[in-house]
mmCIF file of C-alpha atoms in Angstrom:
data_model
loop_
_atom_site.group_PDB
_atom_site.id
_atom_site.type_symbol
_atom_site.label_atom_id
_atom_site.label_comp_id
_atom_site.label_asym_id
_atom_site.label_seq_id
_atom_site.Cartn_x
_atom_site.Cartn_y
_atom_site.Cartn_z
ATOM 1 C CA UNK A 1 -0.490 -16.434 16.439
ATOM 2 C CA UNK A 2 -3.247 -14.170 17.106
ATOM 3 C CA UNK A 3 -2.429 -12.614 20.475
ATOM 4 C CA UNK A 4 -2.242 -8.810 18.731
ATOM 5 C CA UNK A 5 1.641 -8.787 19.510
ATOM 6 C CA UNK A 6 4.043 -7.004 16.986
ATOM 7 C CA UNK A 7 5.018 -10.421 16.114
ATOM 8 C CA UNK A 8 1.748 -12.177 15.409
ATOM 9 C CA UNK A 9 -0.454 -12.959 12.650
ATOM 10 C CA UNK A 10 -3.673 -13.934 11.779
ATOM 11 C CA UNK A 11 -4.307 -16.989 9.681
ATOM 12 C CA UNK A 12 -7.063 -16.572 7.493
ATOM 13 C CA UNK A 13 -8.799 -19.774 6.320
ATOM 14 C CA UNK A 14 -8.665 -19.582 2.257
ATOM 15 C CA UNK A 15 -11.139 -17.435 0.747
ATOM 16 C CA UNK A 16 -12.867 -17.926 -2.902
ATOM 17 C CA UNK A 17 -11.977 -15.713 -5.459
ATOM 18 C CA UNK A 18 -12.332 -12.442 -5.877
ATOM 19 C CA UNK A 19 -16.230 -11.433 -5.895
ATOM 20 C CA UNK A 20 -18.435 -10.490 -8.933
ATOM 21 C CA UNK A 21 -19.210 -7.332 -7.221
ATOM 22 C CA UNK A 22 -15.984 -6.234 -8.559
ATOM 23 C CA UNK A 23 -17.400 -5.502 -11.761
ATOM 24 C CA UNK A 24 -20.023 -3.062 -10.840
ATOM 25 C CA UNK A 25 -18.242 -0.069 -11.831
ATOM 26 C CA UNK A 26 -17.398 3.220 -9.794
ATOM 27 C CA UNK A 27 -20.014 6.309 -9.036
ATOM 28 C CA UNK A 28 -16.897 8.767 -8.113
ATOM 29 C CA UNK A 29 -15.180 8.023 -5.339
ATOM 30 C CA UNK A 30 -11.598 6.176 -4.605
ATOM 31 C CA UNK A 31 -10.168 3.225 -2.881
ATOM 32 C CA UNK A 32 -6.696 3.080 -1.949
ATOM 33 C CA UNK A 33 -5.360 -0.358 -0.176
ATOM 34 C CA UNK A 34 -2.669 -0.570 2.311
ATOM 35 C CA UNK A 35 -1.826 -4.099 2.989
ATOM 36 C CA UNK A 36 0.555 -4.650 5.836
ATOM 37 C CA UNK A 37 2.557 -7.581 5.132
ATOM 38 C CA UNK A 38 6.324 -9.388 5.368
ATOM 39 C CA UNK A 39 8.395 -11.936 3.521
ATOM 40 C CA UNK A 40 8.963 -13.296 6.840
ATOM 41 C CA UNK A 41 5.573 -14.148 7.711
ATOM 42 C CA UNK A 42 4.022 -17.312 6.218
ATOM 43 C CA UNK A 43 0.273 -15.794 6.396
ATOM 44 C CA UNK A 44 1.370 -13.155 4.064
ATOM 45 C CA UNK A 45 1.807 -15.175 0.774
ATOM 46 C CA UNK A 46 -2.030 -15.584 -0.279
ATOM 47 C CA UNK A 47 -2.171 -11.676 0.851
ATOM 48 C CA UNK A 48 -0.165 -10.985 -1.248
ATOM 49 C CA UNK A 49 -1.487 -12.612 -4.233
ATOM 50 C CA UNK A 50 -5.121 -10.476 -3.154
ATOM 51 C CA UNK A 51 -3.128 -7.277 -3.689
ATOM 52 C CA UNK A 52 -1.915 -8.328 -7.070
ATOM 53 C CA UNK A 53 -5.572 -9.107 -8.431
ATOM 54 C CA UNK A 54 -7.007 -5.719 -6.843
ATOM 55 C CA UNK A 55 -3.801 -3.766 -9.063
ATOM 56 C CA UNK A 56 -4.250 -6.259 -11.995
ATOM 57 C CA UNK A 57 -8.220 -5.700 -11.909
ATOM 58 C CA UNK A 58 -8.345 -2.269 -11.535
ATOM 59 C CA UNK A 59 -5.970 -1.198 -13.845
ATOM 60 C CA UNK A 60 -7.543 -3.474 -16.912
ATOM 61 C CA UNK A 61 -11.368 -2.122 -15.450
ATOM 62 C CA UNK A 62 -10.134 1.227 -15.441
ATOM 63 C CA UNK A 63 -11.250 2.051 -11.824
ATOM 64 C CA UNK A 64 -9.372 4.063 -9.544
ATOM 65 C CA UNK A 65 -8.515 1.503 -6.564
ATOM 66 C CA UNK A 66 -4.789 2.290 -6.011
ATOM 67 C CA UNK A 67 -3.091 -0.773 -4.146
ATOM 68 C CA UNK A 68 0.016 -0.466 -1.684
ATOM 69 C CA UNK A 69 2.460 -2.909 0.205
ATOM 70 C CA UNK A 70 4.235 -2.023 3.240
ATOM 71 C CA UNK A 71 6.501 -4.040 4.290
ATOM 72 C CA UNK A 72 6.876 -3.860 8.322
ATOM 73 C CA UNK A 73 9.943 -4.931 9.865
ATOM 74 C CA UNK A 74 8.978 -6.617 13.083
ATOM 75 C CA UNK A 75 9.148 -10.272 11.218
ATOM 76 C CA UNK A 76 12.865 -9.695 11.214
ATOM 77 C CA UNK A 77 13.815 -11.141 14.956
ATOM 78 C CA UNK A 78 13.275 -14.628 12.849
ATOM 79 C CA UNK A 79 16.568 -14.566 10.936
ATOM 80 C CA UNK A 80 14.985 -13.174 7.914
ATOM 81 C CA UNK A 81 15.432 -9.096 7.465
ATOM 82 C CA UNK A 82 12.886 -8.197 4.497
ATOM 83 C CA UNK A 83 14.931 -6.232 1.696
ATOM 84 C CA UNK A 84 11.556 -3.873 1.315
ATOM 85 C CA UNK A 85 11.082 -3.229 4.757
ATOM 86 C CA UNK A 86 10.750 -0.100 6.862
ATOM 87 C CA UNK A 87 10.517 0.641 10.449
ATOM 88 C CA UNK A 88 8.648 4.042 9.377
ATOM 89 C CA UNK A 89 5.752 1.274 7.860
ATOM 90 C CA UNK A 90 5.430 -0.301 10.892
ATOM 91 C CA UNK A 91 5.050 3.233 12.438
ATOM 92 C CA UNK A 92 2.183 3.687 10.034
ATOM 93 C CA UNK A 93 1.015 0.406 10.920
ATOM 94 C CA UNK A 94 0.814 1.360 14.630
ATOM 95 C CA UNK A 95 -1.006 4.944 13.952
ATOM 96 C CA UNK A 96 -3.581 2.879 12.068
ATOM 97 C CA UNK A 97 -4.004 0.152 15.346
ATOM 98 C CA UNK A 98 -4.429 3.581 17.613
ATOM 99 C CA UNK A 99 -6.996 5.205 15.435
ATOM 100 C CA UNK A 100 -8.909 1.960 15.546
ATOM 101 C CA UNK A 101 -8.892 1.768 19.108
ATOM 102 C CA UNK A 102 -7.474 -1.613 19.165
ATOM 103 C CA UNK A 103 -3.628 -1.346 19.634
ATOM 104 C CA UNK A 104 -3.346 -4.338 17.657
ATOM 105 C CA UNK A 105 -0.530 -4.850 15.158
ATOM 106 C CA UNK A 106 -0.908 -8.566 12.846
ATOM 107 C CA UNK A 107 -0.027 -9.607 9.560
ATOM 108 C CA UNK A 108 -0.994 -9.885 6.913
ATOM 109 C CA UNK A 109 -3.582 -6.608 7.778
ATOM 110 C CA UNK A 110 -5.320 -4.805 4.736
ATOM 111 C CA UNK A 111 -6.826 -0.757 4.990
ATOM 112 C CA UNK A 112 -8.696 0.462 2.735
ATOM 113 C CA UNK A 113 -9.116 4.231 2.401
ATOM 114 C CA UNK A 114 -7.765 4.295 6.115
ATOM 115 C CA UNK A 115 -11.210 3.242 7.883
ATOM 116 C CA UNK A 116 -11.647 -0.319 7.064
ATOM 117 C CA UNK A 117 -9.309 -3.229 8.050
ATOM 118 C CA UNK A 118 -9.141 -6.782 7.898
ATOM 119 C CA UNK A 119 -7.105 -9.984 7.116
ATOM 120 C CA UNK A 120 -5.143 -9.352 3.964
ATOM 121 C CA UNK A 121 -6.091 -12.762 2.599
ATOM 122 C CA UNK A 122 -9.835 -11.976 2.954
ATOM 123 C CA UNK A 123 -10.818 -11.383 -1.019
ATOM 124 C CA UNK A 124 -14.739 -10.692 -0.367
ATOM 125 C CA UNK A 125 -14.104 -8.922 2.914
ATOM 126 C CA UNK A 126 -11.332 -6.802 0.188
ATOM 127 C CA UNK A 127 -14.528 -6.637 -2.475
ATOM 128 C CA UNK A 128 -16.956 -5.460 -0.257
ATOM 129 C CA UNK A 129 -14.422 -2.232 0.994
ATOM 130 C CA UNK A 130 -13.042 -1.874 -2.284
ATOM 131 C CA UNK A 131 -16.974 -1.503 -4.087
ATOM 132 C CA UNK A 132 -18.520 0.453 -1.078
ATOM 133 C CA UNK A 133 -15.418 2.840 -1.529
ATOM 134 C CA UNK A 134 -16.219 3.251 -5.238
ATOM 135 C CA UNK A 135 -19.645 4.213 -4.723
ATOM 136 C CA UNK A 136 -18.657 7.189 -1.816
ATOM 137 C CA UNK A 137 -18.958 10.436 -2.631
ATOM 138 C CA UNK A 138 -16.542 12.009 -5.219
ATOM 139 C CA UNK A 139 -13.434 12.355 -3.840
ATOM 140 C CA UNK A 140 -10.436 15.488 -3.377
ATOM 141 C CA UNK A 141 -9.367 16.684 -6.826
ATOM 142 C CA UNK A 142 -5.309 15.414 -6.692
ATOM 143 C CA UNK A 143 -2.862 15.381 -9.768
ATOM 144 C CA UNK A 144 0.784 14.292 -9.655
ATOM 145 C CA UNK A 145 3.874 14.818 -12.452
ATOM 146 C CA UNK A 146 6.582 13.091 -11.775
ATOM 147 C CA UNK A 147 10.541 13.780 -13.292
ATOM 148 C CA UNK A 148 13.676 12.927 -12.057
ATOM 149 C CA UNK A 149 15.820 15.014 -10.034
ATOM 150 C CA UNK A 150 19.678 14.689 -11.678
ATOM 151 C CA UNK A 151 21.143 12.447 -13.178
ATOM 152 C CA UNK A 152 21.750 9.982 -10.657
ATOM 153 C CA UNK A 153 18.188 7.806 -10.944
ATOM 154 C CA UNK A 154 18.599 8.335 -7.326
ATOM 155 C CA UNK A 155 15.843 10.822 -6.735
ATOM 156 C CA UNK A 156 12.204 11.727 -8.191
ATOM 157 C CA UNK A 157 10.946 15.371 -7.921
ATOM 158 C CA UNK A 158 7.280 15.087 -7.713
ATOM 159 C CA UNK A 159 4.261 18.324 -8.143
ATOM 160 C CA UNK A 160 0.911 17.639 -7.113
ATOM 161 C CA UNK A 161 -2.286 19.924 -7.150
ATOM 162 C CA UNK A 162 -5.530 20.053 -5.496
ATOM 163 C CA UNK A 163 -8.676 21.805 -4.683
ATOM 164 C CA UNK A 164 -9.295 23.447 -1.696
ATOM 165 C CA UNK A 165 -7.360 20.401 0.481
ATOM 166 C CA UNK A 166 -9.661 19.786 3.852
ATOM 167 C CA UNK A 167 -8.572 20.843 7.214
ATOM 168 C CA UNK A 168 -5.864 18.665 9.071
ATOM 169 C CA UNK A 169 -4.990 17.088 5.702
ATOM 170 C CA UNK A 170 -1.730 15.032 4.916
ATOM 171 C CA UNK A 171 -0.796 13.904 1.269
ATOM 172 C CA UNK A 172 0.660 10.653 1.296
ATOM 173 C CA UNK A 173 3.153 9.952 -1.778
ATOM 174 C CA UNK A 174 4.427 6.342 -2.260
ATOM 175 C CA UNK A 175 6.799 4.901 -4.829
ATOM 176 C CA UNK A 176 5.149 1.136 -5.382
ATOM 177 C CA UNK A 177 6.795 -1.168 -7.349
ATOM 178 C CA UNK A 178 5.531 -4.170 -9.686
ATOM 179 C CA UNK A 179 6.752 -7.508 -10.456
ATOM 180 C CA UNK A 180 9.666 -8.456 -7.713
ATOM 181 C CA UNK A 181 10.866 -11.774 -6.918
ATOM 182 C CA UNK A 182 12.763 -12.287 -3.746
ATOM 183 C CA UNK A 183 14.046 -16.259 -2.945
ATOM 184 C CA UNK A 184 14.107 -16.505 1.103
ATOM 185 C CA UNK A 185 16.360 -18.634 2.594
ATOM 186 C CA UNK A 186 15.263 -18.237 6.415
ATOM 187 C CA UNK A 187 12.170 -17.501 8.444
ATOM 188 C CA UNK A 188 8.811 -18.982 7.976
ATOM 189 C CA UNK A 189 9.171 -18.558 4.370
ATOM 190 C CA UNK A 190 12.268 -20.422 3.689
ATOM 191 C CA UNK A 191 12.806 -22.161 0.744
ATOM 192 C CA UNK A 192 10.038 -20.018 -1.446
ATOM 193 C CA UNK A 193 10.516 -17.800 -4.364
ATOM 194 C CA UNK A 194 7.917 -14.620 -3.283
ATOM 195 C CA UNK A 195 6.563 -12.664 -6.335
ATOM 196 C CA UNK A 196 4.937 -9.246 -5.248
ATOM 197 C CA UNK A 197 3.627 -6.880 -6.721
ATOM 198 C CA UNK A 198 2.896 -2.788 -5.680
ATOM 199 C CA UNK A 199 5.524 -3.169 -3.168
ATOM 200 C CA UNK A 200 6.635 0.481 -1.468
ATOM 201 C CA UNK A 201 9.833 1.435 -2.225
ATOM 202 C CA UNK A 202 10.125 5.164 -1.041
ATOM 203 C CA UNK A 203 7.456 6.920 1.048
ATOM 204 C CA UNK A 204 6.626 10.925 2.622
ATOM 205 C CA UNK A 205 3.973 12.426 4.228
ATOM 206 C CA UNK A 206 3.601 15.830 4.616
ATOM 207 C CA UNK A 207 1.232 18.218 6.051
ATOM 208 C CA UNK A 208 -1.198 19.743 3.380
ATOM 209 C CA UNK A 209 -1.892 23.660 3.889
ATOM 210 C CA UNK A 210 -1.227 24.893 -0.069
ATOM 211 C CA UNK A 211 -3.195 23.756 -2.861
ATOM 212 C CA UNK A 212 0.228 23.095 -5.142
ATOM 213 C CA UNK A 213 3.678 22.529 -4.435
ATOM 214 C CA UNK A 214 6.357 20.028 -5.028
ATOM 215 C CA UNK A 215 8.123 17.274 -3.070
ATOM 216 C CA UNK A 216 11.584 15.156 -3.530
ATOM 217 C CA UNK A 217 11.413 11.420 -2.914
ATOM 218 C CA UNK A 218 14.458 9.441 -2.881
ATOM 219 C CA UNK A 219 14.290 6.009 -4.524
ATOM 220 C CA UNK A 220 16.801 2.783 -4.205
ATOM 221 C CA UNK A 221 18.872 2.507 -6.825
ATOM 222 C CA UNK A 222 17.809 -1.125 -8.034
ATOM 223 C CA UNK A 223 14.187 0.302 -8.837
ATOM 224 C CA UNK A 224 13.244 -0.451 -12.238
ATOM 225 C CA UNK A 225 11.111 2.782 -13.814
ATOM 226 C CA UNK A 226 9.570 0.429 -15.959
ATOM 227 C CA UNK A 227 7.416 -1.382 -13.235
ATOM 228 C CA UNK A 228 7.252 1.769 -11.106
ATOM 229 C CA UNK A 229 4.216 4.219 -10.266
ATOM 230 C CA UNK A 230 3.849 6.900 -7.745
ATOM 231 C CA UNK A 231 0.500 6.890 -5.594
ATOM 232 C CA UNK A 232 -0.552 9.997 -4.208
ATOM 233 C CA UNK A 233 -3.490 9.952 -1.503
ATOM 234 C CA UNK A 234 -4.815 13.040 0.529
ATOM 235 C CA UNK A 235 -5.623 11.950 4.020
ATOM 236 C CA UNK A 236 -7.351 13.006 7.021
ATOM 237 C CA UNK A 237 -4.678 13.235 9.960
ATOM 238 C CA UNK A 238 -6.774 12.808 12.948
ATOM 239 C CA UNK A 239 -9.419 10.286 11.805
ATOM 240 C CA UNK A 240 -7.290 8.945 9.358
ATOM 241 C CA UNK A 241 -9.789 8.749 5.967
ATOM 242 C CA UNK A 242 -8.805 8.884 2.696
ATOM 243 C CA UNK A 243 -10.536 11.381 0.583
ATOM 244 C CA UNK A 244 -8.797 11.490 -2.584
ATOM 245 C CA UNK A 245 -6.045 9.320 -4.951
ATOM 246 C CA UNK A 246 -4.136 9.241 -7.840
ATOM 247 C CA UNK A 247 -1.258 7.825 -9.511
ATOM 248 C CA UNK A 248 0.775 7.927 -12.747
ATOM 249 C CA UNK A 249 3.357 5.641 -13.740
ATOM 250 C CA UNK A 250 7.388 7.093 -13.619
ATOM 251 C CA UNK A 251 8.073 8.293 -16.909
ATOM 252 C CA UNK A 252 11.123 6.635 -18.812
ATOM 253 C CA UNK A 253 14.068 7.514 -17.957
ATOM 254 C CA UNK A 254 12.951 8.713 -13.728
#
């Protein structure tokens, strides 16, 4: 379906794979990819797999492209409820469809660095974002620590730092996690085994008015540190670009 509805998709004809312009490498600035996606929606799959080789590529090249799944939950009228989703991600999904003018909400939907979007199964429409945001001016200085917050594995207390954070600026901190394999037994998807990868497990926003200071995330308890990174992206909250990014993985033992 492609009517724009909260329960359509788009379905993307197959793309090739992933574009040599990949390799050129970055002249200072960021990309960070939000891809909007469901285990209940069959268009979401090959998506998927594009988010996995951006995380895989980037982190063996070095670059700073920091990848993202949210998982929305409007898929879940079809008997399916997605373990990793959120209605606040569908929320965010909706922000991004009224900044873009189009009030348009599909899966699978990819964002990079909050201006661009596109089918999520699109690799050279993901390339071409993903090396024009590498080449954009250097980004917002951002660092992130990460410990955990008792003894509970319940929580994560995270401290960032920037420089001189821009006006009307939100830092966006996301708990993504690698390597999970759900088996769905309803919904379009019935029947596969769904391997994802970067998928968000806890997420905040808040406004950005101090150039230091420290936040409190609360995680599920079946996250496994091991696979586990926190992104951290300073955003603009009107216009909704992305102007700087990090991420570290959670220390042993978070």
């Amino acid at each position: 379906m492609t009517d724009g509805s909260r329960t359509g998709s788009d379905r993307g004809r197959p793309q090739d794979s992933m574009p040599q312009e990949r390799d050129v490498p970055p002249a200072g600035g960021v990309a960070v990819v939000e891809l909007f996606t469901s285990q209940g929606c069959s268009s979401c799959p090959p998506a998927e797999e594009v988010l996995t080789e951006i995380e895989r590529d980037a982190r063996e090249r070095g670059q700073p492209v920091f990848a993202l799944g949210f998982h929305v939950d409007y898929w879940d009228y079809l008997g399916w409820p997605d373990q990793f989703a959120d209605e606040a991600y569908s929320a965010r999904q909706e922000a991004y469809a009224r900044a873009f003018g189009t009030g348009r909400l599909y899966t699978p939907q990819m964002v990079v660095n909050g201006t661009v979007e596109f089918i999520g199964s699109d690799r050279r429409r993901a390339a071409t974002a993903i090396a024009s945001a590498l080449t954009a001016a250097a980004p917002t200085p951002l660092a992130l620590s990460v410990e955990a917050a008792g003894g509970d594995g319940r929580r994560m207390v995270v401290d960032f730092q920037t420089e001189r954070p821009p006006e009307r600026a939100v830092l966006n901190v996301a708990v993504v996690e690698r390597a999970l394999e759900s088996e769905v037994a309803r919904g379009e998807n019935a029947g596969r085994t769904l391997r994802q990868d970067n998928v968000v497990r806890a997420f905040m926003s808040l406004g950005l008015d101090v150039e230091r200071g420290r936040l409190e995330l609360e995680v599920p308890p079946d996250l496994d540190p091991r696979q586990a990174s926190v992104v951290g992206y300073v955003q603009n909250d009107g216009a909704r670009a992305i102007v700087g990014a990090t991420a570290v993985d959670v220390p042993a033992g978070a």
